[in-house]
Short mmCIF file of C-alpha atoms and ligand atoms in Angstrom, two decimals:
data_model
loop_
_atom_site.label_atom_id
_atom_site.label_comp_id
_atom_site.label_asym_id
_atom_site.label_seq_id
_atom_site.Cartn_x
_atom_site.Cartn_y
_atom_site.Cartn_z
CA UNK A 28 0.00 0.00 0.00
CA UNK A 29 1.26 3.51 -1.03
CA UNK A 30 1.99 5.68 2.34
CA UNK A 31 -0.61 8.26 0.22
CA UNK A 32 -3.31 5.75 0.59
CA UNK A 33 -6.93 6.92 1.36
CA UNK A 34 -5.59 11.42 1.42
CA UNK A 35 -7.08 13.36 0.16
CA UNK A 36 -5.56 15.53 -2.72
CA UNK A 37 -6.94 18.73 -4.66
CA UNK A 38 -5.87 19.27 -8.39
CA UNK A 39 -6.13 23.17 -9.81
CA UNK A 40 -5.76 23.12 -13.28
CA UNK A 41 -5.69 26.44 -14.85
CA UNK A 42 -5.77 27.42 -18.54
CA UNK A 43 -1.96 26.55 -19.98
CA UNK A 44 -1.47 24.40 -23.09
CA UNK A 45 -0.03 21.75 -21.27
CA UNK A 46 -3.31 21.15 -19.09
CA UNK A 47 -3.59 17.68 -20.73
CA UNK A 48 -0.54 16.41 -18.79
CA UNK A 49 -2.82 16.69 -15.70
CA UNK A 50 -4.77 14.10 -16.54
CA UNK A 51 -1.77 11.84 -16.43
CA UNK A 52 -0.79 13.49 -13.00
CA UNK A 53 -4.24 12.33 -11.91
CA UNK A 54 -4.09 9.06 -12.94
CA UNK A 55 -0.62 8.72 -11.28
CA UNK A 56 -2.13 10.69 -8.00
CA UNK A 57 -4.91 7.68 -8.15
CA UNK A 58 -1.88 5.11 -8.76
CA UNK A 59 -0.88 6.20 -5.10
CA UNK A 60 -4.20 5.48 -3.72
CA UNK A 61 -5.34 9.26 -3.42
CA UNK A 62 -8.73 10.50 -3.42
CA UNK A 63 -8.59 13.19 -6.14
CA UNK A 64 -11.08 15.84 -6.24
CA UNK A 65 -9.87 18.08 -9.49
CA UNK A 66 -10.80 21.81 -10.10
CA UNK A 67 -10.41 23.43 -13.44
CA UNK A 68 -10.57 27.16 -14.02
CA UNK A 69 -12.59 28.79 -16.88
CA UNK A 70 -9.48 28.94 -19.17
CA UNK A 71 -8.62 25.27 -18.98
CA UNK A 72 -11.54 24.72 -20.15
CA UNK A 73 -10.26 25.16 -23.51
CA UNK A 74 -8.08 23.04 -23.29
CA UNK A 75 -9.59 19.77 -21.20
CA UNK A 76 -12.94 18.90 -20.37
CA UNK A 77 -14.39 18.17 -17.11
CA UNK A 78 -15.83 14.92 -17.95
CA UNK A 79 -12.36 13.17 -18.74
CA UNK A 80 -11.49 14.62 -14.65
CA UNK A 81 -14.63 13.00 -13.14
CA UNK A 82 -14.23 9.83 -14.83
CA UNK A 83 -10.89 8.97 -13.81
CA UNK A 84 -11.10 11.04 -10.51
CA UNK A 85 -14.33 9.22 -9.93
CA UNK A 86 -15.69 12.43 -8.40
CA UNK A 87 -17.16 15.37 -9.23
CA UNK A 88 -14.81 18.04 -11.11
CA UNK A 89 -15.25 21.84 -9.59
CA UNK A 90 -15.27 24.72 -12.03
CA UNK A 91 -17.57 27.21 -11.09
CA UNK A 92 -19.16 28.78 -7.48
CA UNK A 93 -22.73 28.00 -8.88
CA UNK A 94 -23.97 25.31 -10.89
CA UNK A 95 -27.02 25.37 -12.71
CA UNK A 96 -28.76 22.41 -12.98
CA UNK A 97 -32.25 22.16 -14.61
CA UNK A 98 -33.86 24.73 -12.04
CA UNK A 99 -32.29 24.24 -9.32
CA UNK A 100 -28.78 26.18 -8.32
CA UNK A 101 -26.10 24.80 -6.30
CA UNK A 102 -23.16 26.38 -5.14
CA UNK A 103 -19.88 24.47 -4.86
CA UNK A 104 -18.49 25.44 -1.15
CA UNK A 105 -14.43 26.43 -1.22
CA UNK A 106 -14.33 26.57 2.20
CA UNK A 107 -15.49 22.45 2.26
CA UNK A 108 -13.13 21.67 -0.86
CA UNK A 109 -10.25 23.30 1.25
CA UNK A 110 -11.21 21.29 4.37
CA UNK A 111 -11.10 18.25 2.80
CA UNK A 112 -8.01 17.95 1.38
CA UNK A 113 -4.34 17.02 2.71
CA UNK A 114 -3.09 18.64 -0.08
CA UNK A 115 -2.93 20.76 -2.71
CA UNK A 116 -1.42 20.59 -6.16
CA UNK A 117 -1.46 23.25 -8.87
CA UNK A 118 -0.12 21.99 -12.04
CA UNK A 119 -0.43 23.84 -14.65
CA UNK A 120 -0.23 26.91 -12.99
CA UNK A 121 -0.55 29.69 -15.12
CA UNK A 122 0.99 33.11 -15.10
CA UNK A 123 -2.98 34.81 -14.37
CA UNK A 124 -3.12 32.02 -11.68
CA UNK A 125 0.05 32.63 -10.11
CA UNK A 126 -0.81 36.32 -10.24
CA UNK A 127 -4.02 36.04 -8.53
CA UNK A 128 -2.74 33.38 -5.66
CA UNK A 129 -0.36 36.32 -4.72
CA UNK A 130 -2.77 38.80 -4.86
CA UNK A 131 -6.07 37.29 -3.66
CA UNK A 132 -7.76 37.72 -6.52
CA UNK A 133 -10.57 35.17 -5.61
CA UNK A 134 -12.70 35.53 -8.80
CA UNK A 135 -12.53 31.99 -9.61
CA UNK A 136 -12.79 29.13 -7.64
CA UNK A 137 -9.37 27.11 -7.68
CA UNK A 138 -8.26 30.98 -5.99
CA UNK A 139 -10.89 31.26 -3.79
CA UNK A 140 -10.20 27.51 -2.51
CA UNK A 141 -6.22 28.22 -2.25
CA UNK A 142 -7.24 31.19 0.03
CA UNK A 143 -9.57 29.20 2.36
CA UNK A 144 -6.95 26.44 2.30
CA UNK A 145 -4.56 26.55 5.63
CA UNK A 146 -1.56 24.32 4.23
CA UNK A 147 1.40 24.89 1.73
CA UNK A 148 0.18 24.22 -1.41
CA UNK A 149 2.45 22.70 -4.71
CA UNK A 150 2.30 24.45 -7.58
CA UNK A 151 3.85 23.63 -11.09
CA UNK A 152 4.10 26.89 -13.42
CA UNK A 153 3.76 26.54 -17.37
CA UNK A 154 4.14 29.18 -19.54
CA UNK A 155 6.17 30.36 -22.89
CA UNK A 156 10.11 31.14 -22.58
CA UNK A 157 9.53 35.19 -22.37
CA UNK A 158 6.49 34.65 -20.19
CA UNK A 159 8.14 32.74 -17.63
CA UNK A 160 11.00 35.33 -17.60
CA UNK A 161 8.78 38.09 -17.14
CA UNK A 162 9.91 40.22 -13.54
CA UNK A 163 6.23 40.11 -12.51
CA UNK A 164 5.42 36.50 -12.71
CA UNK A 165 9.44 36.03 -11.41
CA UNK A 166 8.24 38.13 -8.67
CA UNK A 167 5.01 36.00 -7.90
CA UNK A 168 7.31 32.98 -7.56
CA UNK A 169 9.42 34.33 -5.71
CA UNK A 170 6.66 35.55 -3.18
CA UNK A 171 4.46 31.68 -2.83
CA UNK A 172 8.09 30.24 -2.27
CA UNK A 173 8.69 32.95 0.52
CA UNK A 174 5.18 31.90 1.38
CA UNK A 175 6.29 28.42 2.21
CA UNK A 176 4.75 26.83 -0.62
CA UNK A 177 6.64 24.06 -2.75
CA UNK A 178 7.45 25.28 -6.38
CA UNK A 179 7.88 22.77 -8.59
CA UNK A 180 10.26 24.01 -11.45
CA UNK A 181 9.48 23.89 -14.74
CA UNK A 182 11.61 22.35 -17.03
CA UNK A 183 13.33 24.00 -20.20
CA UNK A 184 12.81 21.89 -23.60
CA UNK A 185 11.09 22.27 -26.70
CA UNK A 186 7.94 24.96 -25.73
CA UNK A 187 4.24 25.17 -27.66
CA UNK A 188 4.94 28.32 -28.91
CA UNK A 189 7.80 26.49 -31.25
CA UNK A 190 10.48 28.19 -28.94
CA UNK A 191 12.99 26.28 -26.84
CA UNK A 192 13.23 27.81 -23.25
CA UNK A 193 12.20 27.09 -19.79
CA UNK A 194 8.50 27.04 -19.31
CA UNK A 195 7.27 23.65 -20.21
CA UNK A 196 5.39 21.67 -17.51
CA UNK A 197 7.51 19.41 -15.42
CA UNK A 198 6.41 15.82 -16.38
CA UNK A 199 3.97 14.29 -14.50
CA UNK A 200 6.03 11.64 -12.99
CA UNK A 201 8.52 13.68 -11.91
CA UNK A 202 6.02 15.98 -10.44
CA UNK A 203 4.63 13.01 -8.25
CA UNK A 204 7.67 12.07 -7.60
CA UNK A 205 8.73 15.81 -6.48
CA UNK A 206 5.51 15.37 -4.27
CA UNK A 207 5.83 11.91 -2.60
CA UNK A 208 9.27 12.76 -1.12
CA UNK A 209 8.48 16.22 0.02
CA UNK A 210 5.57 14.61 1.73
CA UNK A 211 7.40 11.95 3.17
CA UNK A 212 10.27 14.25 4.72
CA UNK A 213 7.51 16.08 6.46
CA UNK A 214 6.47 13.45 8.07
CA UNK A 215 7.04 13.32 11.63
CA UNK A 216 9.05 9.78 11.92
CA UNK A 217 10.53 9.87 8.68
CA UNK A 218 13.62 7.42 8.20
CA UNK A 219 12.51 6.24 11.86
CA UNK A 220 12.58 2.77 12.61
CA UNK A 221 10.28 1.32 15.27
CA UNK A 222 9.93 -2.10 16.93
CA UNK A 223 6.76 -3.03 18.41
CA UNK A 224 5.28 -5.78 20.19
CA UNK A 225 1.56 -7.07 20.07
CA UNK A 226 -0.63 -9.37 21.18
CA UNK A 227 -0.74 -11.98 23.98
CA UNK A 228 2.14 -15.06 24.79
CA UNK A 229 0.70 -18.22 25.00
CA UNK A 230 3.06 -20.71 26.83
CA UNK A 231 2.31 -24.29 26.04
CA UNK A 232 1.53 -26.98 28.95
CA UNK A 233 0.99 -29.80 26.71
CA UNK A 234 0.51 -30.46 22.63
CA UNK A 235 -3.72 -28.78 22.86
CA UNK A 236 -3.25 -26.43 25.71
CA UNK A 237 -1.48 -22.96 27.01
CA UNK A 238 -1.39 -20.39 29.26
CA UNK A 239 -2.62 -16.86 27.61
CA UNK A 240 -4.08 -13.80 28.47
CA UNK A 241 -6.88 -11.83 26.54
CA UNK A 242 -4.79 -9.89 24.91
CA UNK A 243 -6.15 -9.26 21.23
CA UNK A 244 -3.15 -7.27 19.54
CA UNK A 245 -5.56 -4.66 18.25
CA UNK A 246 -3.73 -1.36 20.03
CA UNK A 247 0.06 -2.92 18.85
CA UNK A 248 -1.22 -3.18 15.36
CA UNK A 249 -2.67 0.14 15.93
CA UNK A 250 0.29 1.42 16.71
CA UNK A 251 2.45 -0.31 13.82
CA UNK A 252 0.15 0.90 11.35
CA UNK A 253 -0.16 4.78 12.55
CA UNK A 254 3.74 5.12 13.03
CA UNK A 255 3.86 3.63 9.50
CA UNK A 256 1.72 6.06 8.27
CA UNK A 257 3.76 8.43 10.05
CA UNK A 258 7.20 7.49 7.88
CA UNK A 259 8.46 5.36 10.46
CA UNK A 260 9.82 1.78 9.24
CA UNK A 261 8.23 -0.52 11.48
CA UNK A 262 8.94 -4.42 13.00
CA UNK A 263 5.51 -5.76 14.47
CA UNK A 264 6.57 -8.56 16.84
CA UNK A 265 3.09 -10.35 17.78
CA UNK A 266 2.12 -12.76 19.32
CA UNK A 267 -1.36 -15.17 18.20
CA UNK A 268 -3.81 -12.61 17.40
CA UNK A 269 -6.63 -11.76 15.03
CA UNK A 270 -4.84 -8.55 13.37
CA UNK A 271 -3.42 -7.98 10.49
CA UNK A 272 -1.33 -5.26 8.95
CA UNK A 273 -2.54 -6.05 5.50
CA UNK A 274 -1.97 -3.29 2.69
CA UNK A 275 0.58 -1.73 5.29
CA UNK A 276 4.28 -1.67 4.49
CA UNK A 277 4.99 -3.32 8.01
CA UNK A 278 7.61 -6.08 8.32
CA UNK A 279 5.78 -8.13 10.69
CA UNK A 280 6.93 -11.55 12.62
CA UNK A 281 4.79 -14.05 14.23
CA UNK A 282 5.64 -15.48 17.60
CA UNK A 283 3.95 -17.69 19.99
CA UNK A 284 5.24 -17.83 23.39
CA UNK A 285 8.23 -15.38 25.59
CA UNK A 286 10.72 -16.97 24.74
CA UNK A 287 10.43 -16.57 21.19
CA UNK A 288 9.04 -12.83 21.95
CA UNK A 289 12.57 -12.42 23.72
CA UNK A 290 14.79 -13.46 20.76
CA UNK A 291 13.31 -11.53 18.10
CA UNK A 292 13.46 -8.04 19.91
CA UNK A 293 16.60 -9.32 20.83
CA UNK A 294 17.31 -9.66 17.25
CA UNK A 295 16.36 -6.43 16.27
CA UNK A 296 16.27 -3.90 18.85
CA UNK A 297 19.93 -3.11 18.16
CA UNK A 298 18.62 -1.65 14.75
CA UNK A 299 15.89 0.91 15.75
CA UNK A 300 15.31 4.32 17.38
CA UNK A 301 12.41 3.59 19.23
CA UNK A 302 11.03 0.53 20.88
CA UNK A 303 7.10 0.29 21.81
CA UNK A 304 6.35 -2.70 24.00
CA UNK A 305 2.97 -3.45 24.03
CA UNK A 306 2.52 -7.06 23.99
CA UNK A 307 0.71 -8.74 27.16
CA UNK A 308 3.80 -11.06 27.60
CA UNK A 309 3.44 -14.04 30.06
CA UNK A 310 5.29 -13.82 33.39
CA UNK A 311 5.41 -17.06 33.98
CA UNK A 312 5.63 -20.32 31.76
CA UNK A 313 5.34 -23.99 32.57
CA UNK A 314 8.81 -25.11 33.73
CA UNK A 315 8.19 -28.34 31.69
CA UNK A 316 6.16 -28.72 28.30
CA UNK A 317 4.22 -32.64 28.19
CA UNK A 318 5.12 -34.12 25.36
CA UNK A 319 1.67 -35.99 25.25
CA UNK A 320 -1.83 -34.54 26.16
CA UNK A 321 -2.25 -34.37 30.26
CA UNK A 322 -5.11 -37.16 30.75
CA UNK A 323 -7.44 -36.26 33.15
CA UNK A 324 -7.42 -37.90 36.66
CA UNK A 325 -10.44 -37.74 38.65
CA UNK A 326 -8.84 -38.46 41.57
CA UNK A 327 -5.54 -36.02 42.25
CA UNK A 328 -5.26 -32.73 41.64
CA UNK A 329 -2.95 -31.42 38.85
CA UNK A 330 -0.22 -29.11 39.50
CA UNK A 331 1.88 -26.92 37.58
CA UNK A 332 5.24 -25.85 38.22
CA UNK A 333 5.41 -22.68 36.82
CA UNK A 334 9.24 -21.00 35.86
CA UNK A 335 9.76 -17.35 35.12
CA UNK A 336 9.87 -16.21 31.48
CA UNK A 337 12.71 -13.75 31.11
CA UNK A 338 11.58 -9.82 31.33
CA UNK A 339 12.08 -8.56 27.90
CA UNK A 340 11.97 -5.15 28.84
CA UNK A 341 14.49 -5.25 31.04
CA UNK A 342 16.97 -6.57 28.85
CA UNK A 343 16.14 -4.64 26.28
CA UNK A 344 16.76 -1.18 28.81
CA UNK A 345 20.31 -2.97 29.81
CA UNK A 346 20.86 -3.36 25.65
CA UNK A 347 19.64 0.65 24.97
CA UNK A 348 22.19 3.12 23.72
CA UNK A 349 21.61 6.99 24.30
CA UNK A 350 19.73 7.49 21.38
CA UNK A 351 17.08 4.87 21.62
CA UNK A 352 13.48 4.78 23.36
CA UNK A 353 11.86 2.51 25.16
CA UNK A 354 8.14 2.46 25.96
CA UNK A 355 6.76 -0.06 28.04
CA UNK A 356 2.83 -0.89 28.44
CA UNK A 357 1.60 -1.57 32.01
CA UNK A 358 -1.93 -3.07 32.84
CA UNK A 359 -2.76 -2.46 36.31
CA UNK A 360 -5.79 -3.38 38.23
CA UNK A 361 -5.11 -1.38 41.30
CA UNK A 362 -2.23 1.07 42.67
CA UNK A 363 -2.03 1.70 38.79
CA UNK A 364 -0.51 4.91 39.18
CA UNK A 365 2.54 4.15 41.43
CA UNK A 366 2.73 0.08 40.08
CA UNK A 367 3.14 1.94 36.51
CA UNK A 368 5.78 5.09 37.80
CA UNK A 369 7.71 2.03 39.98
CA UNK A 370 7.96 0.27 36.41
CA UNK A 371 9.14 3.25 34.62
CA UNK A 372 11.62 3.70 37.11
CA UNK A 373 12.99 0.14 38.59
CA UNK A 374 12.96 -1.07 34.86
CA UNK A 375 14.55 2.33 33.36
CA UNK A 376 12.49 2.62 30.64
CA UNK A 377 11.23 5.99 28.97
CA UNK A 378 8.02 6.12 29.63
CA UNK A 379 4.85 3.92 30.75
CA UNK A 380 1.89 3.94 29.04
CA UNK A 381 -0.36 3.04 31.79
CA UNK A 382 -3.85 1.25 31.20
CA UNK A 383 -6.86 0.24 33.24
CA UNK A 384 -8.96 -2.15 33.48
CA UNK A 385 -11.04 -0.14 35.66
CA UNK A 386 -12.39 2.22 32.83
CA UNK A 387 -15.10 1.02 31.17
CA UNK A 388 -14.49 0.39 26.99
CA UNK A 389 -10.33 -0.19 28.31
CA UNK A 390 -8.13 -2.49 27.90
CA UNK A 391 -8.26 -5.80 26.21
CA UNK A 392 -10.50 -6.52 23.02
CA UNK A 393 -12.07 -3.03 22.90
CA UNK A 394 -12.15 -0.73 19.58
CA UNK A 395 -11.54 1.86 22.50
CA UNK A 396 -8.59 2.83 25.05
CA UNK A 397 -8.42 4.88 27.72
CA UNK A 398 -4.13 5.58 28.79
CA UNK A 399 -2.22 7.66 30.68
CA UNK A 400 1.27 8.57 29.32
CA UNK A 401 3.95 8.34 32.18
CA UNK A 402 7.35 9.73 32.13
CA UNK A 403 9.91 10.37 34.40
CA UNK A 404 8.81 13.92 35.08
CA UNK A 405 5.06 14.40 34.09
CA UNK A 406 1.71 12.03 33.08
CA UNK A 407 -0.63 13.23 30.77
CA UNK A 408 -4.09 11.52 31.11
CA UNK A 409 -6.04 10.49 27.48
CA UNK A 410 -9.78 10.33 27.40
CA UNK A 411 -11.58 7.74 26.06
CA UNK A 412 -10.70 7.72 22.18
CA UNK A 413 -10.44 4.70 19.59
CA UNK A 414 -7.60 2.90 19.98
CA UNK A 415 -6.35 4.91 16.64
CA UNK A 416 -6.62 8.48 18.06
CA UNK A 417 -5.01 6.91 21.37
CA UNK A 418 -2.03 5.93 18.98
CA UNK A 419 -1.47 8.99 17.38
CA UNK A 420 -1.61 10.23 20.67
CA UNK A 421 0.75 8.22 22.17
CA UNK A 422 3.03 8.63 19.39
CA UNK A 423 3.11 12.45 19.80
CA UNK A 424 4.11 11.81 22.84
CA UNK A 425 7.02 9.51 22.25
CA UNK A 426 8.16 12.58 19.66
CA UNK A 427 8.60 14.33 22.62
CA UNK A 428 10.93 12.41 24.58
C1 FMN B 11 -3.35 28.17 -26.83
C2 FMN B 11 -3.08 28.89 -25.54
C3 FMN B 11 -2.10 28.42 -24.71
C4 FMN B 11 -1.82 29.07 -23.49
N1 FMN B 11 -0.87 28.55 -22.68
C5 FMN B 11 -0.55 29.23 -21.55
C6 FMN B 11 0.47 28.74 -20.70
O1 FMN B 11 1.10 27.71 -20.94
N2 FMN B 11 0.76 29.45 -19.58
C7 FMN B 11 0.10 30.59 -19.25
O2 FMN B 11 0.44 31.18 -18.23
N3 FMN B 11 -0.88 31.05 -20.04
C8 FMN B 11 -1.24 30.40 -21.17
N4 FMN B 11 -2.23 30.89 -21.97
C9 FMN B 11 -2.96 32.07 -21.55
C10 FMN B 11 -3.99 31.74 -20.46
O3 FMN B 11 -4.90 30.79 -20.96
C11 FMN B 11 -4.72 33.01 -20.03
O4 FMN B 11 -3.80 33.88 -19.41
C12 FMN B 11 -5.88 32.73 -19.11
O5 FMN B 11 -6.49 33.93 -18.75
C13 FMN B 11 -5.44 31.98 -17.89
O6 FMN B 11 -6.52 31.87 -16.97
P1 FMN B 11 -6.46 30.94 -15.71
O7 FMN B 11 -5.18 31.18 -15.04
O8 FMN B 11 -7.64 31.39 -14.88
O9 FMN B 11 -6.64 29.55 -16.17
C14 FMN B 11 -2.55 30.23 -23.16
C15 FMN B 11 -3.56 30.68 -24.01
C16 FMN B 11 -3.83 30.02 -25.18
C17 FMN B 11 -4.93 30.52 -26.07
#
């Protein structure tokens, strides 16, 4: 799955001669799994037609404020088309376009949307060899890069005017190309790698049975999948659970009991930043597995010697260099605050996410979470949220650290 799945991306196409090589911009913005919505001002117009847009956009395409249709008029709201995207890409961008972004000239509705639109915006100029050079549109350049906003450069090549210059449109793929990575640096655990645990241990008595918790991996692989989405490279470590990370570029491995928990981090917590540990791991495991099914015997009781299983966390903290993170999970059913705080400390992790199982919707098998983030110097308590807000929370917080 493309890191731009499911966002949400504007296209402003304004009247330049090399409009049509939106439409292949589109169909690579759609490649990456973006919702496009596309608007086209008057000009371009001449030049494309909406109904090529809306087919391969597979939404509506925006050209004016009010549309007429039969006897009924609707307006098309810029404020709404600005809230819904993540971003915004002007390619062509013409000189009158440029002009009026820098002046506010909202007389059209690609302008009108760029003004109600809070984020940096991309925008590809086209325009003949003299055009381009021209000090005011130089100038208008000059002021939306000030502005913050990415400028993608045009190229210089064979023009429509029969002159060779620098004007043409950048080609598409190098546009989305120019637009992936700039998106990617700005996300907030680019080049990042993170190791996370999920999911319950379940240590094996005999060939049928174990001892597990409840534990259904949903907030680990809620985490994996958010700090993905986030840039970071990510190792999911789980244990059995119901999850998956499918469509997610997650390198994932499957475990079954603490022991084999312990030798994967092992493995690979020498190769990451940050460490999120949020696996129910088993304390304790039988000291010796049956080789054969226990048969029932109605007349003694059965007893189980139960060992230790080594504390991954721990080792892991002993293993840590400066740089690295470590964030352990503790699930308390009383004392949580100081059993979670005497964790942080006696263990020397990071910080503690602490949950309860006192909240109702917490803890294992809900959609929902309810956490308190503990560090060595403040907590900051969470409300109830879905176990996705609670890991972009949680993952903000780990920024911080
Ligand atoms: C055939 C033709 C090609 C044009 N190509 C460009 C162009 O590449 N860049 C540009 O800035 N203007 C170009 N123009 C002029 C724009 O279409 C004109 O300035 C228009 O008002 C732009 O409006 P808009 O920015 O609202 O789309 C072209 C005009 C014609 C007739």
């Amino acid at each position: 799955m493309s890191f731009l799945n499911g966002k949400n991306v504007l296209l402003g196409v304004s009247g330049s001669i090399a409009a049509y090589k939106s439409i292949l911009l589109l169909r690579l913005l759609k490649k990456e799994e973006c919702n496009v919505k596309v608007i086209l001002t008057k000009s371009a117009l001449d030049f494309v037609t909406p109904l090529t847009f809306s087919t391969l956009s597979e939404n509506q395409t925006y050209v004016n404020f009010v549309e007429e249709n039969e006897d009924e008029k609707t307006w098309n709201n810029h404020v709404e088309l600005a809230e819904w995207a993540n971003y915004f890409i002007i390619s062509p961008a013409t000189s009158s376009t440029l002009s009026k972004l820098v002046t506010g000239n909202a007389d059209n509705l690609l302008v009108a949307t760029y003004m109600s639109y809070k984020s940096k915006v991309f925008f590809a100029p086209a325009m003949d060899l003299e055009m381009y050079k021209d000090d005011s549109n130089q100038k208008n350049i000059e002021i939306l890069k000030d502005r913050g906003h990415y400028f993608i450069e045009p190229a210089s090549g064979y023009l429509a005017s029969g002159m060779h210059g620098k004007g043409r449109l950048e080609e598409p793929e190098l546009i989305i190309e120019f637009f992936k990575n700039t998106v990617k640096k700005e996300l907030v655990f680019f080049e990042k790698k993170i190791l996370i645990t999920a999911g319950p241990t379940y240590e094996m008595i005999d060939p049928v049975r174990f001892i597990g918790n409840f534990s259904s991996g949903k907030m680990g692989f809620s985490l994996a999948k958010k700090a993905s989405e986030l840039g970071a490279k990510v190792f999911l470590i789980s244990g059995p659970s119901n999850e998956s990370v499918k469509g997610f570029d997650i390198e994932i491995k499957k475990i079954v009991s603490a022991d084999e928990m312990f030798d994967e981090c092992v493995d690979i917590f020498p190769n990451v930043d940050i460490c999120i540990m949020s696996a129910a791991v088993s304390d304790y495991k039988p000291e010796n597995i049956n080789k054969e099914k226990i048969k029932k015997d109605n007349h003694s009781n059965l007893n189980l010697n139960l060992a230790p299983n080594k504390d991954i966390i721990s080792h892991l903290a002993k293993m840590k260099n400066k740089n690295q993170k470590i964030i352990g999970f503790a699930l308390e059913t009383n004392n949580e605050f100081e059993n979670a705080k005497s964790k942080l400390v006696r263990k020397k992790l990071d910080a503690v996410v602490m949950n309860s199982l006192n909240h109702n919707g917490a803890g294992f098998d809900f959609d929902t979470n309810q956490v308190t983030f503990i560090t060595k110097t403040k907590s900051t308590e969470f409300s109830l949220k879905s176990k996705d807000e609670i890991s972009e929370e949680i993952l903000n917080e780990i920024l911080n650290l």
